[in-house]
Amino acid sequence: MALISGDGSLRNLTLEELEDAAHRQGEKPYRARQLAQWLYKKNACDWPEIKNIPRSFLDSLRKQYCLCSLSMSSRLESCRDHSVKYLLKTSDGNFIETVLIPQGGRKTQCLSTQIGCKMGCLFCASGQGGFVRNLSCGEILDQIAFVAKDTGSLPTNLVYMGMGEPFDNYDAVVKSIRIANASWGFGIGQRRITVSTVGIVPGIRRFSEEGLNQIKLAVSLHSPDDAVRTRLIPANRKYNIPEILKALEEAEDKFKRQITFEYLLAGEVTDRDEDAVELAGIAKMIHAKVNLIPCNSVLKEFRPPAERRILEFQKVLEKEGIRVTVRRSAGQDIAAACGQLRLQEGSVKRET
Ligand code: SAH
């Protein structure tokens, strides 16, 4: 039976919900904890893997749920930096991407939150294939389990920076963060989780009240100028820079971690010295740091600036006292920028 929406993954359930499922089958609550061990510590993806739980309970679960809602479509490993990009197929025949990026002792996994994206940012591949649907919490977590099964270990860090806008799928994303972080779940520390948003103001406000205050929040600013930002990011019409800044200022003391502005460096579009000075002014207002992202060329008009320009831009910010990092895009040889692979493979259409 095809599961249509992704709601069928067992990783949609919190420990309490697993306990309810156990209770309904006349099982003791500790069975839920045993099940969680299989789901989050042993990354079980097939029912026969599960050993110490009564068959009758497993059979009842099996009628309603699957252990992993995703299957492999392709796996590409970068020969440059060993990042690995997975194109995964959902149970209703759509495709999503997740990337594992090894760096030093860390293994960072970049997660997708939606199939496609509604934001339509001009430079981004994800929106170009259109929007299909939200991913369920289980589908977000199944990306972790699937890759952990493939590699033999869990990622050390998570970034919600794959396909989709996390705050446009708020409930599933926050639930997935709670389960990824829970000691009975994947047990990944809040400090090792980053959520990146285009700047959905109600999402920022709500998120600041969740008590998940060790999570890192990143906001894709990409230009300090409202008119330029609207051209790059249509969502800026609804939530413009002053509104985003107001929400961030109000939330600043609720987030324990410094906020990051992601800033796309596109040659002759966002990379002038004046942009850097204005950006510095904005970053100072909310004590944010800046992560410069030399643009991956998806459309011809957006090209990464020359290396020298990137360093000059960085220097202007540093002179203004801003903490700056440059994101050297992982997996350039395997089209690892979000949504690129899905577009290239022509797999944006649902399979019939
Ligand atoms: N929707 C969220 C998260 C997904 S995108 C957001 O907008 O933050 C993750 C980051 O990759 C964002 O900063 C996004 O703007 C950036 N990005 C998208 N396409 C890119 C490209 N072609 N080159 C460089 N960065 C890109």
CSV table of C-alpha atoms and ligand atoms in Angstrom, one decimal:
chain,number,residue,atom,x,y,z
A,1,MET,CA,0.0,0.0,0.0
A,2,ALA,CA,1.5,3.4,-0.9
A,3,LEU,CA,1.6,5.9,1.9
A,4,ILE,CA,0.6,9.1,0.4
A,5,SER,CA,1.7,11.9,2.7
A,6,GLY,CA,4.6,10.7,4.7
A,7,ASP,CA,2.5,10.5,7.8
A,8,GLY,CA,3.1,6.8,7.8
A,9,SER,CA,6.7,7.0,9.2
A,10,LEU,CA,7.0,5.7,12.7
A,11,ARG,CA,9.4,8.6,13.4
A,12,ASN,CA,6.4,10.9,13.3
A,13,LEU,CA,5.7,9.8,16.9
A,14,THR,CA,7.0,11.3,20.1
A,15,LEU,CA,7.9,8.9,23.0
A,16,GLU,CA,4.5,9.7,24.5
A,17,GLU,CA,2.8,8.8,21.3
A,18,LEU,CA,4.8,5.6,21.1
A,19,GLU,CA,3.6,4.9,24.6
A,20,ASP,CA,0.0,5.5,23.6
A,21,ALA,CA,0.5,3.1,20.7
A,22,ALA,CA,1.9,0.5,23.1
A,23,HIS,CA,-1.0,1.0,25.6
A,24,ARG,CA,-3.6,0.5,22.8
A,25,GLN,CA,-2.0,-2.9,22.2
A,26,GLY,CA,-2.0,-3.8,25.9
A,27,GLU,CA,1.8,-3.4,26.1
A,28,LYS,CA,3.8,-1.9,28.9
A,29,PRO,CA,5.1,1.7,28.4
A,30,TYR,CA,8.7,0.4,28.5
A,31,ARG,CA,8.1,-1.1,25.0
A,32,ALA,CA,7.9,2.4,23.6
A,33,ARG,CA,11.4,3.1,24.9
A,34,GLN,CA,12.7,-0.1,23.4
A,35,LEU,CA,11.1,0.9,20.1
A,36,ALA,CA,12.7,4.3,20.3
A,37,GLN,CA,16.1,2.6,20.8
A,38,TRP,CA,15.6,0.8,17.5
A,39,LEU,CA,14.4,3.9,15.7
A,40,TYR,CA,17.0,6.4,17.0
A,41,LYS,CA,20.0,4.5,18.4
A,42,LYS,CA,20.1,1.6,15.9
A,43,ASN,CA,18.5,3.4,13.0
A,44,ALA,CA,16.3,0.4,12.1
A,45,CYS,CA,14.9,0.8,8.6
A,46,ASP,CA,13.4,-2.8,8.2
A,47,TRP,CA,11.0,-4.5,10.6
A,48,PRO,CA,13.0,-7.8,10.7
A,49,GLU,CA,15.9,-5.9,12.4
A,50,ILE,CA,13.8,-5.4,15.5
A,51,LYS,CA,14.4,-8.2,17.9
A,52,ASN,CA,13.2,-7.8,21.5
A,53,ILE,CA,9.6,-6.6,20.9
A,54,PRO,CA,6.6,-8.9,20.8
A,55,ARG,CA,5.6,-9.8,17.3
A,56,SER,CA,2.0,-9.0,17.8
A,57,PHE,CA,2.8,-5.4,18.8
A,58,LEU,CA,5.1,-5.1,15.8
A,59,ASP,CA,2.5,-6.5,13.5
A,60,SER,CA,-0.1,-4.0,14.6
A,61,LEU,CA,2.4,-1.1,14.1
A,62,ARG,CA,3.3,-2.5,10.7
A,63,LYS,CA,-0.3,-2.1,9.5
A,64,GLN,CA,-0.2,1.6,10.1
A,65,TYR,CA,3.5,2.7,9.9
A,66,CYS,CA,6.7,2.1,8.0
A,67,LEU,CA,10.2,2.2,9.6
A,68,CYS,CA,11.7,4.4,6.9
A,69,SER,CA,9.6,6.3,4.4
A,70,LEU,CA,12.5,7.0,2.1
A,71,SER,CA,14.4,4.9,-0.4
A,72,MET,CA,17.6,5.5,-2.3
A,73,SER,CA,17.4,7.1,-5.8
A,74,SER,CA,21.1,8.0,-6.1
A,75,ARG,CA,24.1,8.7,-4.0
A,76,LEU,CA,26.9,11.0,-5.2
A,77,GLU,CA,30.2,11.4,-3.4
A,78,SER,CA,32.3,14.5,-4.0
A,79,CYS,CA,35.9,13.6,-4.9
A,80,ARG,CA,36.9,17.1,-3.8
A,81,ASP,CA,35.7,17.2,-0.2
A,82,HIS,CA,34.0,13.9,0.4
A,83,SER,CA,30.6,15.4,1.0
A,84,VAL,CA,27.9,12.9,0.0
A,85,LYS,CA,24.6,13.9,-1.6
A,86,TYR,CA,21.6,11.6,-1.4
A,87,LEU,CA,18.7,11.9,-3.7
A,88,LEU,CA,15.9,10.0,-1.9
A,89,LYS,CA,12.5,8.9,-3.0
A,90,THR,CA,9.5,9.5,-0.8
A,91,SER,CA,6.7,6.9,-0.5
A,92,ASP,CA,4.5,8.9,-2.9
A,93,GLY,CA,7.2,9.0,-5.6
A,94,ASN,CA,8.7,12.5,-5.0
A,95,PHE,CA,12.4,13.3,-4.6
A,96,ILE,CA,14.2,15.1,-1.9
A,97,GLU,CA,17.9,15.7,-1.2
A,98,THR,CA,20.1,15.5,1.9
A,99,VAL,CA,23.8,16.1,2.0
A,100,LEU,CA,26.4,14.8,4.5
A,101,ILE,CA,29.4,17.1,4.9
A,102,PRO,CA,32.4,15.8,6.8
A,103,GLN,CA,34.6,18.6,8.1
A,104,GLY,CA,37.4,18.0,10.7
A,105,GLY,CA,35.9,15.8,13.3
A,106,ARG,CA,32.3,16.8,12.5
A,107,LYS,CA,29.7,15.3,10.2
A,108,THR,CA,27.1,17.8,9.3
A,109,GLN,CA,23.9,16.7,7.7
A,110,CYS,CA,21.8,19.2,5.7
A,111,LEU,CA,18.1,18.4,5.8
A,112,SER,CA,15.2,19.1,3.5
A,113,THR,CA,12.0,20.3,5.0
A,114,GLN,CA,9.7,20.5,2.0
A,115,ILE,CA,9.4,19.0,-1.5
A,116,GLY,CA,10.3,22.0,-3.5
A,117,CYS,CA,9.8,25.5,-2.0
A,118,LYS,CA,7.2,28.3,-2.3
A,119,MET,CA,9.7,31.1,-1.7
A,120,GLY,CA,10.9,31.4,-5.3
A,121,CYS,CA,14.3,33.0,-4.5
A,122,LEU,CA,15.8,33.9,-7.9
A,123,PHE,CA,19.2,32.3,-7.3
A,124,CYS,CA,18.0,29.1,-5.7
A,125,ALA,CA,17.3,25.8,-7.5
A,126,SER,CA,14.8,24.5,-5.0
A,127,GLY,CA,11.9,26.8,-5.9
A,128,GLN,CA,12.4,26.4,-9.6
A,129,GLY,CA,10.9,23.0,-9.6
A,130,GLY,CA,7.8,24.4,-7.9
A,131,PHE,CA,6.3,23.4,-4.6
A,132,VAL,CA,4.8,19.9,-4.1
A,133,ARG,CA,4.2,19.5,-0.3
A,134,ASN,CA,5.6,19.7,3.2
A,135,LEU,CA,7.6,16.9,4.5
A,136,SER,CA,6.3,15.2,7.6
A,137,CYS,CA,8.3,15.2,10.8
A,138,GLY,CA,9.0,11.5,10.2
A,139,GLU,CA,10.3,12.2,6.7
A,140,ILE,CA,12.7,14.8,8.0
A,141,LEU,CA,14.0,12.4,10.7
A,142,ASP,CA,14.0,9.5,8.2
A,143,GLN,CA,16.7,11.4,6.2
A,144,ILE,CA,18.9,11.1,9.3
A,145,ALA,CA,18.1,7.4,9.9
A,146,PHE,CA,18.6,6.6,6.2
A,147,VAL,CA,22.0,8.2,6.0
A,148,ALA,CA,23.1,6.9,9.4
A,149,LYS,CA,22.2,3.4,8.2
A,150,ASP,CA,24.2,4.0,5.0
A,151,THR,CA,27.3,5.4,6.7
A,152,GLY,CA,27.2,3.4,10.0
A,153,SER,CA,27.0,6.5,12.3
A,154,LEU,CA,24.8,9.5,13.2
A,155,PRO,CA,25.7,13.0,12.1
A,156,THR,CA,27.3,15.2,14.8
A,157,ASN,CA,25.5,18.3,13.5
A,158,LEU,CA,22.3,19.1,11.7
A,159,VAL,CA,21.5,22.1,9.5
A,160,TYR,CA,18.0,22.8,8.3
A,161,MET,CA,19.3,24.3,5.1
A,162,GLY,CA,18.2,21.8,2.4
A,163,MET,CA,15.3,22.1,0.1
A,164,GLY,CA,12.3,24.1,1.5
A,165,GLU,CA,11.6,26.9,4.0
A,166,PRO,CA,11.6,25.5,7.6
A,167,PHE,CA,9.2,28.1,9.0
A,168,ASP,CA,6.8,27.4,6.2
A,169,ASN,CA,6.5,23.9,7.7
A,170,TYR,CA,6.7,25.1,11.2
A,171,ASP,CA,5.1,22.3,13.3
A,172,ALA,CA,6.8,19.4,11.5
A,173,VAL,CA,10.2,21.1,11.7
A,174,VAL,CA,9.9,21.9,15.4
A,175,LYS,CA,8.7,18.4,16.3
A,176,SER,CA,11.6,16.9,14.3
A,177,ILE,CA,14.1,19.2,16.2
A,178,ARG,CA,12.6,18.1,19.5
A,179,ILE,CA,12.9,14.4,18.6
A,180,ALA,CA,16.4,14.8,17.1
A,181,ASN,CA,17.5,16.5,20.3
A,182,ALA,CA,15.7,14.2,22.8
A,183,SER,CA,17.8,11.8,24.9
A,184,TRP,CA,15.4,9.0,23.8
A,185,GLY,CA,15.7,10.3,20.2
A,186,PHE,CA,18.8,10.9,18.2
A,187,GLY,CA,20.3,12.8,21.1
A,188,ILE,CA,21.9,15.5,19.0
A,189,GLY,CA,22.7,18.6,21.2
A,190,GLN,CA,20.8,21.8,20.6
A,191,ARG,CA,24.1,23.6,20.1
A,192,ARG,CA,24.8,21.3,17.1
A,193,ILE,CA,21.5,22.2,15.3
A,194,THR,CA,21.0,25.2,13.0
A,195,VAL,CA,17.7,26.3,11.5
A,196,SER,CA,18.0,28.6,8.5
A,197,THR,CA,15.0,30.8,7.5
A,198,VAL,CA,14.4,33.2,4.7
A,199,GLY,CA,13.0,35.5,7.3
A,200,ILE,CA,9.4,34.4,8.0
A,201,VAL,CA,8.6,36.9,10.8
A,202,PRO,CA,5.8,35.0,12.7
A,203,GLY,CA,8.1,31.9,12.5
A,204,ILE,CA,11.0,33.7,14.1
A,205,ARG,CA,8.7,35.1,16.9
A,206,ARG,CA,7.1,31.7,17.5
A,207,PHE,CA,10.5,29.9,17.5
A,208,SER,CA,11.9,32.3,20.0
A,209,GLU,CA,9.2,31.1,22.4
A,210,GLU,CA,9.8,27.4,22.0
A,211,GLY,CA,12.4,27.2,24.7
A,212,LEU,CA,14.8,25.7,22.1
A,213,ASN,CA,17.2,28.6,22.9
A,214,GLN,CA,20.5,26.8,22.3
A,215,ILE,CA,19.6,26.2,18.7
A,216,LYS,CA,21.4,28.4,16.2
A,217,LEU,CA,19.2,30.6,14.1
A,218,ALA,CA,20.4,31.7,10.7
A,219,VAL,CA,18.6,34.2,8.6
A,220,SER,CA,19.2,34.5,4.8
A,221,LEU,CA,19.6,38.3,4.4
A,222,HIS,CA,21.5,38.3,1.1
A,223,SER,CA,21.2,42.1,0.7
A,224,PRO,CA,21.0,45.1,3.1
A,225,ASP,CA,18.8,46.9,0.6
A,226,ASP,CA,15.0,46.3,0.6
A,227,ALA,CA,14.6,46.8,-3.1
A,228,VAL,CA,17.5,44.5,-4.1
A,229,ARG,CA,16.4,41.9,-1.5
A,230,THR,CA,12.8,41.9,-2.9
A,231,ARG,CA,14.2,41.2,-6.4
A,232,LEU,CA,16.3,38.3,-5.0
A,233,ILE,CA,13.7,37.0,-2.5
A,234,PRO,CA,10.1,37.7,-3.3
A,235,ALA,CA,9.1,36.9,0.3
A,236,ASN,CA,10.8,40.2,1.2
A,237,ARG,CA,7.5,41.9,0.0
A,238,LYS,CA,5.7,40.3,2.9
A,239,TYR,CA,8.5,40.4,5.5
A,240,ASN,CA,10.9,43.2,4.7
A,241,ILE,CA,14.3,43.9,6.3
A,242,PRO,CA,13.0,46.4,9.0
A,243,GLU,CA,10.3,43.9,10.1
A,244,ILE,CA,12.8,41.0,10.2
A,245,LEU,CA,15.2,43.1,12.2
A,246,LYS,CA,12.5,44.1,14.6
A,247,ALA,CA,11.5,40.5,15.2
A,248,LEU,CA,15.2,39.5,15.7
A,249,GLU,CA,15.8,42.4,18.1
A,250,GLU,CA,12.8,41.5,20.2
A,251,ALA,CA,13.9,37.8,20.2
A,252,GLU,CA,17.5,38.5,20.8
A,253,ASP,CA,17.6,37.8,24.5
A,254,LYS,CA,15.5,34.6,24.1
A,255,PHE,CA,18.2,33.1,21.8
A,256,LYS,CA,21.2,32.1,23.8
A,257,ARG,CA,23.3,31.8,20.6
A,258,GLN,CA,24.5,34.6,18.4
A,259,ILE,CA,22.3,34.9,15.3
A,260,THR,CA,23.9,34.4,11.9
A,261,PHE,CA,23.1,36.4,8.8
A,262,GLU,CA,23.7,34.3,5.7
A,263,TYR,CA,24.8,36.6,2.9
A,264,LEU,CA,24.9,35.5,-0.7
A,265,LEU,CA,27.8,37.0,-2.6
A,266,ALA,CA,26.7,37.4,-6.2
A,267,GLY,CA,29.1,39.3,-8.4
A,268,GLU,CA,27.9,42.9,-9.1
A,269,VAL,CA,24.6,42.2,-7.4
A,270,THR,CA,25.4,42.0,-3.7
A,271,ASP,CA,29.2,42.3,-3.5
A,272,ARG,CA,30.0,46.1,-3.4
A,273,ASP,CA,31.9,47.7,-0.5
A,274,GLU,CA,28.8,49.8,0.2
A,275,ASP,CA,26.8,46.6,0.7
A,276,ALA,CA,29.4,45.4,3.2
A,277,VAL,CA,29.2,48.6,5.2
A,278,GLU,CA,25.4,48.6,5.3
A,279,LEU,CA,25.4,44.9,6.2
A,280,ALA,CA,27.8,45.6,9.0
A,281,GLY,CA,25.5,48.2,10.4
A,282,ILE,CA,22.6,45.8,10.3
A,283,ALA,CA,24.7,43.0,11.9
A,284,LYS,CA,25.8,45.3,14.7
A,285,MET,CA,22.1,46.2,15.6
A,286,ILE,CA,21.4,42.6,16.6
A,287,HIS,CA,25.0,41.5,17.5
A,288,ALA,CA,24.9,39.0,14.6
A,289,LYS,CA,27.7,37.3,12.8
A,290,VAL,CA,27.9,37.0,9.1
A,291,ASN,CA,28.3,33.9,6.9
A,292,LEU,CA,29.3,34.8,3.4
A,293,ILE,CA,28.1,32.3,0.7
A,294,PRO,CA,29.7,32.7,-2.7
A,295,CYS,CA,26.8,32.1,-5.0
A,296,ASN,CA,26.5,28.7,-6.8
A,297,SER,CA,25.5,29.5,-10.3
A,298,VAL,CA,22.0,28.3,-10.9
A,299,LEU,CA,21.0,31.2,-13.1
A,300,LYS,CA,23.5,33.0,-15.4
A,301,GLU,CA,23.0,36.4,-13.8
A,302,PHE,CA,24.2,35.2,-10.4
A,303,ARG,CA,27.8,34.3,-10.4
A,304,PRO,CA,30.3,34.0,-7.5
A,305,PRO,CA,32.6,37.0,-7.3
A,306,ALA,CA,36.3,36.6,-7.9
A,307,GLU,CA,38.2,35.3,-4.9
A,308,ARG,CA,39.9,38.7,-4.4
A,309,ARG,CA,36.5,40.4,-4.1
A,310,ILE,CA,35.2,37.8,-1.6
A,311,LEU,CA,38.3,38.5,0.6
A,312,GLU,CA,37.9,42.3,0.2
A,313,PHE,CA,34.2,42.1,1.2
A,314,GLN,CA,35.1,40.0,4.2
A,315,LYS,CA,37.8,42.6,5.2
A,316,VAL,CA,35.3,45.5,5.1
A,317,LEU,CA,33.1,43.6,7.5
A,318,GLU,CA,35.9,42.6,9.8
A,319,LYS,CA,37.1,46.2,9.9
A,320,GLU,CA,33.6,47.1,11.2
A,321,GLY,CA,34.1,44.5,14.0
A,322,ILE,CA,31.8,41.8,12.6
A,323,ARG,CA,32.6,38.1,13.0
A,324,VAL,CA,32.7,36.7,9.5
A,325,THR,CA,33.1,33.3,8.0
A,326,VAL,CA,33.0,32.3,4.4
A,327,ARG,CA,31.1,29.2,3.5
A,328,ARG,CA,33.1,27.3,0.9
A,329,SER,CA,30.3,25.4,-0.7
A,330,ALA,CA,30.7,21.7,-0.2
A,331,GLY,CA,30.2,19.3,-3.1
A,332,GLN,CA,30.4,21.7,-6.0
A,333,ASP,CA,31.3,18.8,-8.3
A,334,ILE,CA,28.1,17.0,-7.3
A,335,ALA,CA,25.7,20.0,-7.5
A,336,ALA,CA,25.2,20.0,-3.8
A,337,ALA,CA,23.5,23.4,-3.6
A,338,CYS,CA,19.9,22.8,-2.4
A,339,GLY,CA,17.6,21.6,-5.1
A,340,GLN,CA,20.2,21.4,-7.8
A,341,LEU,CA,20.4,17.7,-8.1
A,342,ARG,CA,16.7,17.3,-8.1
A,343,LEU,CA,16.5,19.8,-11.0
A,344,GLN,CA,19.3,18.2,-12.9
A,345,GLU,CA,17.9,14.7,-12.7
A,346,GLY,CA,14.7,16.0,-14.2
A,347,SER,CA,13.1,14.4,-11.2
A,348,VAL,CA,11.0,17.3,-10.1
A,349,LYS,CA,7.9,15.7,-11.6
A,350,ARG,CA,6.2,13.1,-9.6
A,351,GLU,CA,6.7,9.6,-10.9
A,352,THR,CA,3.6,8.0,-12.1
B,1,SAH,N1,14.7,28.5,3.0
B,1,SAH,C1,15.8,28.6,4.0
B,1,SAH,C2,16.7,27.4,4.1
B,1,SAH,C3,17.1,26.7,2.8
B,1,SAH,S1,18.3,27.4,1.7
B,1,SAH,C4,16.5,29.9,3.8
B,1,SAH,O1,16.2,30.6,2.9
B,1,SAH,O2,17.4,30.2,4.6
B,1,SAH,C5,19.8,27.4,2.6
B,1,SAH,C6,20.7,28.6,2.2
B,1,SAH,O3,21.2,28.3,0.9
B,1,SAH,C7,20.0,29.9,2.2
B,1,SAH,O4,20.8,30.9,2.7
B,1,SAH,C8,19.8,30.1,0.7
B,1,SAH,O5,19.6,31.4,0.3
B,1,SAH,C9,21.2,29.5,0.2
B,1,SAH,N2,21.2,29.3,-1.3
B,1,SAH,C10,20.2,28.9,-2.1
B,1,SAH,N3,20.6,28.8,-3.4
B,1,SAH,C11,21.9,29.2,-3.4
B,1,SAH,C12,22.9,29.3,-4.4
B,1,SAH,N4,22.6,29.1,-5.7
B,1,SAH,N5,24.1,29.7,-4.1
B,1,SAH,C13,24.4,30.0,-2.8
B,1,SAH,N6,23.5,29.9,-1.8
B,1,SAH,C14,22.3,29.5,-2.1
